[in-house]
CSV table of C-alpha atoms in Angstrom, one decimal:
chain,number,residue,atom,x,y,z
A,1,LEU,CA,-0.4,0.1,-0.4
A,2,HIS,CA,2.1,3.1,-1.4
A,3,ASN,CA,-0.9,6.1,-0.6
A,4,LEU,CA,-1.5,6.4,3.2
A,5,LEU,CA,-4.4,8.3,2.4
A,6,GLU,CA,-6.1,4.7,1.3
A,7,LEU,CA,-5.4,2.4,5.3
A,8,PRO,CA,-8.5,1.3,5.7
A,9,ASP,CA,-8.5,2.7,8.9
A,10,LEU,CA,-6.4,5.7,9.2
A,11,HIS,CA,-5.4,7.1,12.4
A,12,GLU,CA,-1.8,7.4,14.0
A,13,ALA,CA,-1.5,3.8,15.4
A,14,SER,CA,-1.8,2.2,12.0
A,15,LEU,CA,0.1,5.4,10.0
A,16,LEU,CA,3.0,4.6,12.7
A,17,VAL,CA,2.7,0.6,12.2
A,18,THR,CA,2.6,1.1,8.5
A,19,LEU,CA,5.7,3.2,7.7
A,20,LYS,CA,7.4,1.3,10.2
A,21,ALA,CA,6.2,-1.9,7.6
A,22,ARG,CA,7.4,-0.3,4.8
A,23,PHE,CA,10.7,1.6,6.1
A,24,GLY,CA,11.8,-2.6,7.1
A,25,GLN,CA,12.0,-3.4,3.2
A,26,ASP,CA,13.6,-0.1,2.1
A,27,LEU,CA,10.2,1.8,0.6
A,28,CYS,CA,11.5,4.8,2.7
A,29,TYR,CA,8.8,7.0,0.7
A,30,SER,CA,5.1,6.4,1.0
A,31,THR,CA,2.3,9.3,-1.2
A,32,MET,CA,-0.6,11.0,1.4
A,33,GLY,CA,-2.7,13.0,-1.2
A,34,LEU,CA,-0.1,15.7,-2.6
A,35,ILE,CA,2.9,15.2,-0.2
A,36,SER,CA,5.8,12.3,-0.4
A,37,LEU,CA,6.0,11.7,3.1
A,38,SER,CA,10.2,10.6,3.6
A,39,ILE,CA,12.1,8.9,6.0
A,40,ASN,CA,15.8,8.7,6.3
A,41,PRO,CA,17.6,5.4,5.5
A,42,TYR,CA,20.7,7.2,5.7
A,43,LYS,CA,22.5,4.3,3.2
A,44,PRO,CA,22.0,4.4,-0.6
A,45,ILE,CA,19.3,1.7,-1.5
A,46,SER,CA,19.2,0.5,-4.5
A,47,HIS,CA,16.1,0.9,-6.6
A,48,TYR,CA,16.3,5.2,-4.8
A,49,THR,CA,19.8,5.5,-7.4
A,50,ASP,CA,19.5,7.8,-10.7
A,51,THR,CA,19.6,5.5,-13.1
A,52,ALA,CA,16.4,5.1,-11.8
A,53,MET,CA,15.6,8.0,-13.6
A,54,ALA,CA,13.9,7.2,-16.5
A,55,ARG,CA,11.0,5.5,-15.2
A,56,TYR,CA,9.7,7.6,-13.4
A,57,ALA,CA,10.3,10.1,-16.0
A,58,SER,CA,8.5,8.3,-18.3
A,59,ASP,CA,5.4,8.6,-15.2
A,60,ALA,CA,4.6,4.7,-15.4
A,61,PRO,CA,2.7,3.2,-13.6
A,62,GLY,CA,2.7,0.9,-10.0
A,63,LEU,CA,6.7,3.2,-9.7
A,64,PRO,CA,7.3,3.2,-5.7
A,65,PRO,CA,6.0,6.4,-4.0
A,66,HIS,CA,9.8,9.0,-4.2
A,67,PRO,CA,9.7,12.9,-4.0
A,68,TRP,CA,10.2,12.5,-7.7
A,69,GLN,CA,6.3,11.9,-8.3
A,70,VAL,CA,6.1,15.3,-6.6
A,71,ALA,CA,8.5,17.8,-9.4
A,72,HIS,CA,6.8,15.2,-11.6
A,73,LYS,CA,3.1,17.0,-11.2
A,74,ALA,CA,4.8,20.0,-11.0
A,75,TYR,CA,6.8,19.9,-14.2
A,76,VAL,CA,3.2,18.7,-15.9
A,77,ALA,CA,1.7,21.5,-14.6
A,78,LEU,CA,3.6,24.2,-15.6
A,79,CYS,CA,3.9,23.0,-18.6
A,80,LYS,CA,0.0,22.8,-19.3
A,81,SER,CA,-1.4,25.9,-17.0
A,82,ARG,CA,2.1,27.6,-17.7
A,83,GLN,CA,1.3,29.0,-13.8
A,84,ASN,CA,5.1,28.7,-11.6
A,85,GLN,CA,4.8,26.0,-8.9
A,86,SER,CA,6.5,25.7,-5.7
A,87,ILE,CA,7.7,22.8,-4.1
A,88,LEU,CA,8.0,22.5,-0.3
A,89,ILE,CA,10.6,21.1,1.6
A,90,SER,CA,10.5,21.2,5.6
A,91,GLY,CA,11.4,18.4,8.5
A,92,GLU,CA,13.2,17.8,11.4
A,93,SER,CA,16.9,18.1,11.4
A,94,GLY,CA,18.7,15.3,10.7
A,95,ALA,CA,15.1,14.6,8.0
A,96,GLY,CA,17.2,14.9,4.7
A,97,LYS,CA,16.2,17.9,3.0
A,98,THR,CA,19.1,18.7,2.2
A,99,GLU,CA,19.2,15.4,-0.4
A,100,THR,CA,16.0,15.9,-1.3
A,101,ASN,CA,16.4,19.6,-2.7
A,102,LYS,CA,19.5,18.1,-4.9
A,103,THR,CA,17.8,15.3,-6.1
A,104,LEU,CA,14.6,17.3,-7.0
A,105,ILE,CA,16.6,19.5,-8.8
A,106,LYS,CA,18.4,16.7,-11.2
A,107,TYR,CA,15.3,15.2,-11.5
A,108,LEU,CA,13.8,18.3,-13.0
A,109,GLY,CA,17.1,18.9,-15.3
A,110,GLU,CA,16.3,15.8,-16.9
A,111,LEU,CA,12.8,16.2,-17.1
A,112,SER,CA,13.4,18.6,-18.9
A,113,CYS,CA,16.4,18.0,-21.0
A,114,HIS,CA,14.4,14.6,-22.3
A,115,ALA,CA,11.1,15.9,-22.3
A,116,ALA,CA,10.9,18.8,-24.0
A,117,MET,CA,10.5,19.0,-28.1
A,118,ALA,CA,14.2,21.5,-28.5
A,119,SER,CA,17.4,21.7,-30.7
A,120,PRO,CA,20.5,20.3,-30.2
A,121,THR,CA,22.2,23.5,-29.8
A,122,GLN,CA,19.4,25.0,-26.7
A,123,ARG,CA,19.1,21.0,-25.2
A,124,ALA,CA,22.9,20.9,-24.8
A,125,ASN,CA,22.4,24.5,-22.6
A,126,ALA,CA,20.1,23.4,-21.0
A,127,LEU,CA,22.5,20.6,-19.5
A,128,LEU,CA,24.3,23.5,-19.0
A,129,ILE,CA,22.7,25.1,-17.3
A,130,ASN,CA,21.8,21.8,-15.1
A,131,ARG,CA,25.0,21.5,-14.1
A,132,LYS,CA,25.6,24.5,-13.4
A,133,LEU,CA,22.2,24.0,-11.0
A,134,ASN,CA,24.1,20.8,-9.5
A,135,GLU,CA,27.1,21.5,-9.0
A,136,ALA,CA,26.5,24.6,-7.5
A,137,ASN,CA,24.7,22.8,-4.3
A,138,PRO,CA,28.3,21.9,-2.9
A,139,LEU,CA,29.8,25.2,-2.7
A,140,LEU,CA,26.6,26.0,-1.2
A,141,GLU,CA,26.8,23.4,1.4
A,142,ALA,CA,30.1,24.2,2.4
A,143,PHE,CA,29.9,27.5,3.0
A,144,GLY,CA,26.0,27.3,4.5
A,145,ASN,CA,26.1,23.8,6.7
A,146,ALA,CA,27.8,22.5,9.5
A,147,GLN,CA,27.5,20.0,11.6
A,148,THR,CA,25.1,20.1,14.4
A,149,LEU,CA,24.1,17.7,17.4
A,150,ARG,CA,21.6,15.3,15.5
A,151,ASN,CA,22.9,16.4,11.9
A,152,SER,CA,25.9,15.8,10.1
A,153,ASN,CA,25.3,18.6,7.4
A,154,SER,CA,22.7,20.8,9.1
A,155,SER,CA,21.7,23.4,6.4
A,156,ARG,CA,22.1,26.8,8.5
A,157,PHE,CA,20.3,29.0,5.8
A,158,GLY,CA,16.8,28.7,4.1
A,159,LYS,CA,17.3,29.1,0.4
A,160,PHE,CA,14.3,29.3,-1.8
A,161,ILE,CA,15.7,28.5,-5.6
A,162,GLN,CA,13.7,29.2,-8.7
A,163,ILE,CA,14.5,27.0,-11.8
A,164,GLY,CA,13.4,28.8,-15.2
A,165,PHE,CA,11.7,27.0,-18.2
A,166,ASP,CA,11.2,28.3,-21.3
A,167,HIS,CA,7.5,27.7,-23.2
A,168,LYS,CA,8.7,24.7,-24.5
A,169,GLY,CA,9.3,23.1,-20.8
A,170,LEU,CA,13.7,23.2,-21.3
A,171,VAL,CA,15.5,24.6,-18.4
A,172,THR,CA,16.5,28.8,-19.2
A,173,GLY,CA,18.0,29.1,-15.5
A,174,ALA,CA,17.3,29.7,-12.0
A,175,VAL,CA,17.5,32.2,-9.0
A,176,VAL,CA,18.9,31.0,-5.9
A,177,ALA,CA,17.2,33.2,-2.4
A,178,ASN,CA,18.7,32.6,0.8
A,179,TYR,CA,18.0,34.4,4.3
A,180,LEU,CA,18.4,33.4,8.0
A,181,LEU,CA,22.3,32.7,7.7
A,182,GLU,CA,23.2,31.3,11.0
A,183,ARG,CA,26.3,34.5,11.1
A,184,SER,CA,26.1,33.4,15.7
A,185,ARG,CA,28.3,29.8,14.6
A,186,VAL,CA,31.4,32.3,12.9
A,187,VAL,CA,32.5,32.7,15.9
A,188,GLY,CA,31.1,29.6,18.0
A,189,GLN,CA,29.8,26.3,18.4
A,190,ALA,CA,28.6,24.3,21.2
A,191,GLN,CA,30.3,21.1,22.4
A,192,GLY,CA,30.2,18.5,19.8
A,193,GLU,CA,29.5,20.7,17.1
A,194,ARG,CA,31.3,22.4,13.8
A,195,GLY,CA,32.2,25.7,11.9
A,196,TYR,CA,31.1,25.9,8.5
A,197,HIS,CA,32.8,23.0,6.3
A,198,ILE,CA,34.2,25.6,4.5
A,199,PHE,CA,36.6,26.2,7.6
A,200,TYR,CA,37.6,22.6,7.7
A,201,GLN,CA,38.1,22.3,4.1
A,202,LEU,CA,40.3,24.8,3.7
A,203,LEU,CA,42.8,23.7,6.1
A,204,ALA,CA,42.6,20.4,5.4
A,205,GLY,CA,42.8,20.8,1.1
A,206,CYS,CA,44.7,23.8,0.1
A,207,PRO,CA,48.1,23.6,-1.2
A,208,ASP,CA,49.1,26.7,0.0
A,209,LEU,CA,48.2,28.1,3.3
A,210,ASP,CA,51.3,29.4,3.5
A,211,ARG,CA,49.9,32.3,1.2
A,212,TYR,CA,47.4,32.8,4.2
A,213,GLY,CA,49.7,32.9,7.0
A,214,LEU,CA,47.3,29.2,7.5
A,215,LEU,CA,48.6,26.0,9.8
A,216,LYS,CA,47.2,23.0,8.7
A,217,GLY,CA,45.1,21.3,11.1
A,218,GLY,CA,45.8,24.5,12.9
A,219,ASP,CA,44.6,25.8,16.0
A,220,TYR,CA,41.8,28.9,15.9
A,221,PRO,CA,39.3,29.1,18.4
A,222,TYR,CA,36.3,30.4,15.8
A,223,LEU,CA,36.6,26.1,15.2
A,224,ASN,CA,36.0,23.7,17.4
A,225,LYS,CA,38.5,20.7,16.6
A,226,GLU,CA,35.3,17.3,15.4
A,227,VAL,CA,35.8,14.7,13.2
A,228,ILE,CA,32.3,14.1,10.8
A,229,ALA,CA,32.9,9.7,10.5
A,230,GLY,CA,33.5,8.7,7.0
A,231,VAL,CA,34.2,12.3,5.6
A,232,ASP,CA,37.5,13.6,4.4
A,233,ASP,CA,37.6,17.4,4.1
A,234,GLU,CA,40.5,16.9,1.5
A,235,THR,CA,38.3,15.8,-0.6
A,236,GLU,CA,35.9,18.0,0.3
A,237,TYR,CA,38.0,20.4,-0.8
A,238,ASN,CA,38.6,18.9,-3.9
A,239,ALA,CA,34.8,19.0,-4.5
A,240,VAL,CA,34.4,23.1,-4.0
A,241,ILE,CA,36.9,24.1,-5.9
A,242,THR,CA,35.6,21.8,-9.2
A,243,ALA,CA,32.1,23.8,-8.0
A,244,MET,CA,34.0,26.9,-7.8
A,245,GLU,CA,35.2,26.4,-11.5
A,246,VAL,CA,32.4,24.9,-13.2
A,247,VAL,CA,30.2,28.4,-11.1
A,248,GLY,CA,32.4,30.3,-13.3
A,249,LEU,CA,34.9,32.1,-10.5
A,250,LEU,CA,37.9,32.9,-11.3
A,251,SER,CA,41.4,32.0,-9.6
A,252,GLU,CA,41.5,35.6,-8.4
A,253,GLU,CA,38.3,34.6,-7.1
A,254,ARG,CA,39.0,32.5,-5.3
A,255,GLY,CA,42.0,33.2,-3.9
A,256,HIS,CA,39.9,36.4,-2.6
A,257,VAL,CA,36.8,34.1,-1.0
A,258,PHE,CA,39.7,31.9,1.0
A,259,GLY,CA,41.9,35.0,1.7
A,260,THR,CA,38.8,37.3,3.4
A,261,LEU,CA,38.5,32.9,5.7
A,262,ALA,CA,41.5,33.7,6.1
A,263,ALA,CA,41.2,36.8,7.6
A,264,ILE,CA,38.2,34.9,9.8
A,265,LEU,CA,40.3,32.7,11.4
A,266,HIS,CA,43.4,35.2,12.1
A,267,LEU,CA,40.5,38.0,13.7
A,268,SER,CA,39.5,34.6,15.8
A,269,THR,CA,43.4,34.7,17.8
A,270,LEU,CA,44.0,38.2,18.3
A,271,THR,CA,43.3,39.1,21.7
A,272,PHE,CA,43.3,42.6,23.6
A,273,ARG,CA,45.2,43.4,26.7
A,274,PRO,CA,44.2,46.6,28.5
A,275,SER,CA,46.7,49.7,27.8
A,276,ALA,CA,47.9,52.1,30.9
A,277,SER,CA,44.3,53.9,31.0
A,278,GLY,CA,43.1,50.4,31.3
A,279,HIS,CA,41.1,50.7,28.1
A,280,ALA,CA,41.5,47.7,24.8
A,281,ALA,CA,45.6,47.5,23.3
A,282,VAL,CA,45.6,45.1,20.3
A,283,GLN,CA,47.5,42.6,22.1
A,284,ASN,CA,49.3,40.8,19.0
A,285,GLU,CA,50.2,42.4,16.1
A,286,THR,CA,50.8,39.2,14.3
A,287,ALA,CA,46.7,38.8,14.1
A,288,VAL,CA,46.6,42.5,13.0
A,289,GLU,CA,49.0,42.6,10.1
A,290,TRP,CA,47.8,39.7,8.7
A,291,VAL,CA,43.9,40.7,9.1
A,292,ALA,CA,44.4,43.9,7.5
A,293,LYS,CA,47.1,42.0,4.5
A,294,LEU,CA,43.7,40.0,4.0
A,295,LEU,CA,41.3,42.2,3.5
A,296,GLY,CA,43.6,45.3,2.1
A,297,VAL,CA,43.2,47.9,4.4
A,298,GLU,CA,45.3,49.4,6.9
A,299,GLU,CA,47.1,48.1,9.8
A,300,GLY,CA,46.2,51.6,11.9
A,301,ALA,CA,42.8,52.3,10.5
A,302,LEU,CA,41.9,48.3,11.7
A,303,CYS,CA,43.2,48.9,15.3
A,304,ARG,CA,41.2,51.6,16.0
A,305,VAL,CA,37.8,50.2,14.7
A,306,LEU,CA,38.2,47.0,16.5
A,307,THR,CA,39.5,49.8,20.0
A,308,THR,CA,37.2,52.2,19.9
A,309,SER,CA,34.2,54.1,18.4
A,310,ILE,CA,34.2,57.1,16.4
A,311,THR,CA,30.8,59.0,16.0
A,312,VAL,CA,30.5,62.5,13.6
A,313,LEU,CA,28.3,65.0,16.5
A,314,ARG,CA,27.3,68.6,15.3
A,315,GLY,CA,30.1,68.3,12.8
A,316,GLU,CA,32.7,66.9,16.5
A,317,THR,CA,34.4,64.2,16.3
A,318,ILE,CA,33.8,62.0,19.2
A,319,VAL,CA,36.1,58.7,20.3
A,320,ARG,CA,35.2,57.2,22.9
A,321,PRO,CA,37.8,53.7,23.9
A,322,PHE,CA,36.5,50.4,24.6
A,323,THR,CA,37.0,47.7,27.3
A,324,ILE,CA,38.1,45.0,26.8
A,325,GLU,CA,35.2,42.8,27.1
A,326,GLN,CA,33.5,45.5,24.1
A,327,SER,CA,36.4,45.0,21.4
A,328,LEU,CA,35.9,41.1,21.7
A,329,VAL,CA,32.1,42.2,21.1
A,330,THR,CA,33.8,43.8,18.2
A,331,ARG,CA,35.9,41.0,17.1
A,332,ASP,CA,33.5,38.6,16.7
A,333,SER,CA,30.8,41.1,14.4
A,334,LEU,CA,33.1,42.3,12.2
A,335,ALA,CA,33.8,38.3,11.9
A,336,LYS,CA,30.0,37.7,10.8
A,337,ALA,CA,29.8,40.5,9.2
A,338,LEU,CA,32.5,39.3,6.7
A,339,TYR,CA,31.6,36.2,6.8
A,340,SER,CA,28.0,37.1,5.8
A,341,ALA,CA,28.8,39.0,3.3
A,342,LEU,CA,31.6,36.6,1.6
A,343,PHE,CA,28.2,34.3,2.3
A,344,ASN,CA,26.4,36.8,0.2
A,345,TRP,CA,29.3,37.4,-2.9
A,346,LEU,CA,28.9,33.9,-3.5
A,347,ILE,CA,25.3,33.8,-3.5
A,348,ASP,CA,25.3,36.6,-6.1
A,349,LYS,CA,27.7,35.1,-8.3
A,350,VAL,CA,25.8,31.9,-8.2
A,351,ASN,CA,22.9,33.9,-9.7
A,352,SER,CA,25.3,35.3,-12.0
A,353,SER,CA,26.3,32.1,-13.8
A,354,LEU,CA,22.7,30.7,-14.0
A,355,GLN,CA,20.8,33.1,-15.7
A,356,GLY,CA,17.6,32.7,-14.1
A,357,GLY,CA,15.0,35.9,-14.8
A,358,ALA,CA,12.5,33.0,-16.0
A,359,GLN,CA,8.6,34.2,-16.5
A,360,GLN,CA,7.7,30.8,-15.7
A,361,TRP,CA,9.4,28.7,-13.0
A,362,ILE,CA,9.1,25.6,-10.3
A,363,GLY,CA,10.9,27.0,-7.2
A,364,LEU,CA,11.9,24.5,-4.4
A,365,LEU,CA,12.4,25.8,-1.0
A,366,ASP,CA,14.4,24.1,1.6
A,367,ILE,CA,14.5,25.4,4.9
A,368,PHE,CA,16.7,24.6,8.2
A,369,GLY,CA,14.5,21.5,10.3
A,370,PHE,CA,13.2,22.6,13.8
A,371,GLU,CA,15.7,21.3,16.8
A,372,SER,CA,15.1,22.3,20.2
A,373,PHE,CA,18.5,22.3,23.0
A,374,HIS,CA,18.8,22.8,26.5
A,375,THR,CA,20.1,26.3,26.0
A,376,ASN,CA,18.9,27.3,22.4
A,377,SER,CA,19.9,31.2,20.6
A,378,PHE,CA,17.4,34.2,19.0
A,379,GLU,CA,18.9,32.4,15.6
A,380,GLN,CA,16.8,29.0,17.0
A,381,LEU,CA,14.0,30.8,17.4
A,382,CYS,CA,13.7,32.1,14.5
A,383,ILE,CA,14.3,29.1,12.6
A,384,ASN,CA,11.9,27.3,14.5
A,385,HIS,CA,9.6,29.8,14.3
A,386,ALA,CA,9.8,29.4,10.4
A,387,ASN,CA,9.3,26.1,10.6
A,388,GLU,CA,5.6,26.3,12.4
A,389,THR,CA,5.2,28.9,10.2
A,390,LEU,CA,5.4,26.2,7.0
A,391,GLN,CA,3.7,23.2,9.7
A,392,ARG,CA,0.3,26.2,9.4
A,393,HIS,CA,0.9,26.3,5.8
A,394,TYR,CA,0.4,22.6,5.9
A,395,ILE,CA,-2.1,22.5,8.1
A,396,GLU,CA,-5.0,24.7,6.0
A,397,GLN,CA,-3.7,22.7,2.6
A,398,VAL,CA,-4.0,19.3,4.2
A,399,PHE,CA,-6.5,19.3,7.5
A,400,GLU,CA,-8.7,22.6,6.8
A,401,HIS,CA,-9.0,22.5,3.3
A,402,GLU,CA,-9.3,19.0,3.0
A,403,LEU,CA,-12.5,19.1,6.0
A,404,ARG,CA,-13.7,22.0,4.0
A,405,GLU,CA,-14.1,19.5,0.6
A,406,TYR,CA,-15.6,16.9,3.1
A,407,THR,CA,-18.3,18.9,5.0
A,408,LYS,CA,-19.1,20.1,0.9
A,409,GLU,CA,-20.0,16.2,0.7
A,410,GLY,CA,-22.1,16.1,3.2
A,411,LEU,CA,-19.5,14.0,4.8
A,412,ASP,CA,-19.0,13.8,8.6
A,413,VAL,CA,-16.3,15.2,10.6
A,414,ALA,CA,-17.4,16.4,13.5
A,415,GLY,CA,-15.0,13.9,15.1
A,416,MET,CA,-11.5,14.5,12.5
A,417,GLU,CA,-9.4,16.6,15.4
A,418,TYR,CA,-5.7,17.6,14.3
A,419,HIS,CA,-3.7,20.0,16.7
A,420,ASP,CA,-3.8,23.5,15.6
A,421,ASN,CA,-0.4,25.6,15.6
A,422,GLN,CA,-1.9,29.4,15.3
A,423,PRO,CA,-1.8,29.9,19.2
A,424,CYS,CA,2.1,29.0,19.0
A,425,LEU,CA,2.2,32.1,16.2
A,426,ASP,CA,0.1,34.3,17.8
A,427,LEU,CA,2.9,33.6,21.2
A,428,LEU,CA,5.8,34.8,18.4
A,429,GLU,CA,3.9,37.3,16.3
A,430,LYS,CA,0.9,38.6,17.1
A,431,ARG,CA,0.8,42.4,18.0
A,432,PRO,CA,1.4,44.8,20.1
A,433,SER,CA,1.9,41.8,22.2
A,434,GLY,CA,3.6,39.4,20.1
A,435,ILE,CA,7.3,38.0,21.6
A,436,PHE,CA,8.5,39.6,18.7
A,437,ALA,CA,7.2,42.5,18.8
A,438,MET,CA,7.4,43.0,22.8
A,439,LEU,CA,11.4,42.7,22.1
A,440,ASP,CA,11.7,45.0,19.4
A,441,GLU,CA,9.3,47.7,21.6
A,442,GLU,CA,12.0,46.8,24.7
A,443,CYS,CA,14.9,47.7,21.8
A,444,SER,CA,14.0,50.8,21.3
A,445,VAL,CA,13.4,52.0,24.6
A,446,PRO,CA,16.2,54.2,26.1
A,447,LYS,CA,16.8,51.7,29.3
A,448,GLY,CA,16.3,48.6,27.6
A,449,SER,CA,17.0,45.2,29.6
A,450,ASP,CA,16.5,41.5,29.1
A,451,SER,CA,15.2,41.3,33.0
A,452,ALA,CA,12.4,44.1,31.7
A,453,PHE,CA,12.1,42.4,28.9
A,454,LEU,CA,11.5,39.0,30.9
A,455,GLU,CA,8.8,40.7,32.6
A,456,LYS,CA,6.9,42.1,30.6
A,457,LEU,CA,7.0,38.4,28.8
A,458,TYR,CA,5.7,36.6,32.4
A,459,GLN,CA,3.2,39.8,32.9
A,460,HIS,CA,1.3,39.1,29.6
A,461,HIS,CA,1.4,35.6,28.7
A,462,THR,CA,2.0,33.7,31.6
A,463,THR,CA,-1.3,31.9,31.3
A,464,HIS,CA,-0.7,31.3,28.1
A,465,PRO,CA,-0.6,27.5,27.0
A,466,SER,CA,2.7,27.5,25.1
A,467,PHE,CA,4.4,29.8,27.7
A,468,THR,CA,6.4,28.6,30.5
A,469,ARG,CA,8.3,30.0,33.1
A,470,PRO,CA,11.6,28.3,33.9
A,471,ARG,CA,11.2,27.0,38.0
């Protein structure tokens, strides 16, 4: 039984028993109406390899469920209706969203090149764009993915990829939109986690680390020294170089990319000491020299930025020296800003290579997974909020829409219940008393503080079912 909606007794227990039985038979995909449900097998399965794409592209009956079928329906709908389509990929961290996204991109490219009526030249151009789109994935993963406690290749940013098609159904380009990169991971990670893959790949695989003042396997405070089982960072570095070449990054540009990464690593070694006046002063000049050299800035200007704030008020320049703690915060803020700017620049280069901007497209939304740790960062709260919002969309499309249809057909739906997460979303985003709105307000008042913010939350939300006051 491939479609779970055809179960004679449709309830939670029967769903779970059926999914477990299918998983034991290496059938990790199941269908629920328009939805493809996946359980990550964490291993390759022979009947789901790329060689099976041709059978799914032919739309043969009786094939086991696969996300390719969702992509196939989206492609057919696009070609017939000329209306844009979107595929939403969601799930917990480690559910296999990144791999699903990659295989859907590959399938749509293959389907387009074989299904569309096109000349050899048009087909060759589509194949080239498809290759660039596939090669962009390891590049974006290297800079945007990291090991977390639950997932060795967790996406730490969200992306929406619009794959453009012409009137014949051929791939013509793509546009990648990214959002909410986890910048805090640049300067520190929880125990058992790693920073972004590219830092470890650079230190393991770059043949001329001396050019950047780095040491192979060196100790850099921004990086946890964790190893991912079964992953060779040196091999992954070579894959990143290949991906950079395919998407059109020149040798000089690759040098600037690695130079920026090296500057961030040197920033992590930069420390401060108290000056004669008791304010912060740079302690290790060598780190400053390397950062200034790699970024192409003057050493003195860099030191001033890291140890003082400069304000111009009514034509008068006011210089305020930093404490050591303020200088450390500024150092880390600079590192995060550098990495974020570099990541956005890479996205722009990828988009330039993919020749996007088509009027009709299929969109793939790949969002970071829901995670809950003992201590969660604000960024993790935003990630989880995005997942809750997508869950709300899922509820509207699957449950509420279906119940309305059943009611129209005269069916009794009084006993059908589902969990509605709208109260949880209201707690976070509803104005003026939602947590985000109250946080904005507290940040804007002159004497806003953490304690005052917490007290306001307690006053407004103590009785809310989704809000618990720590004991």
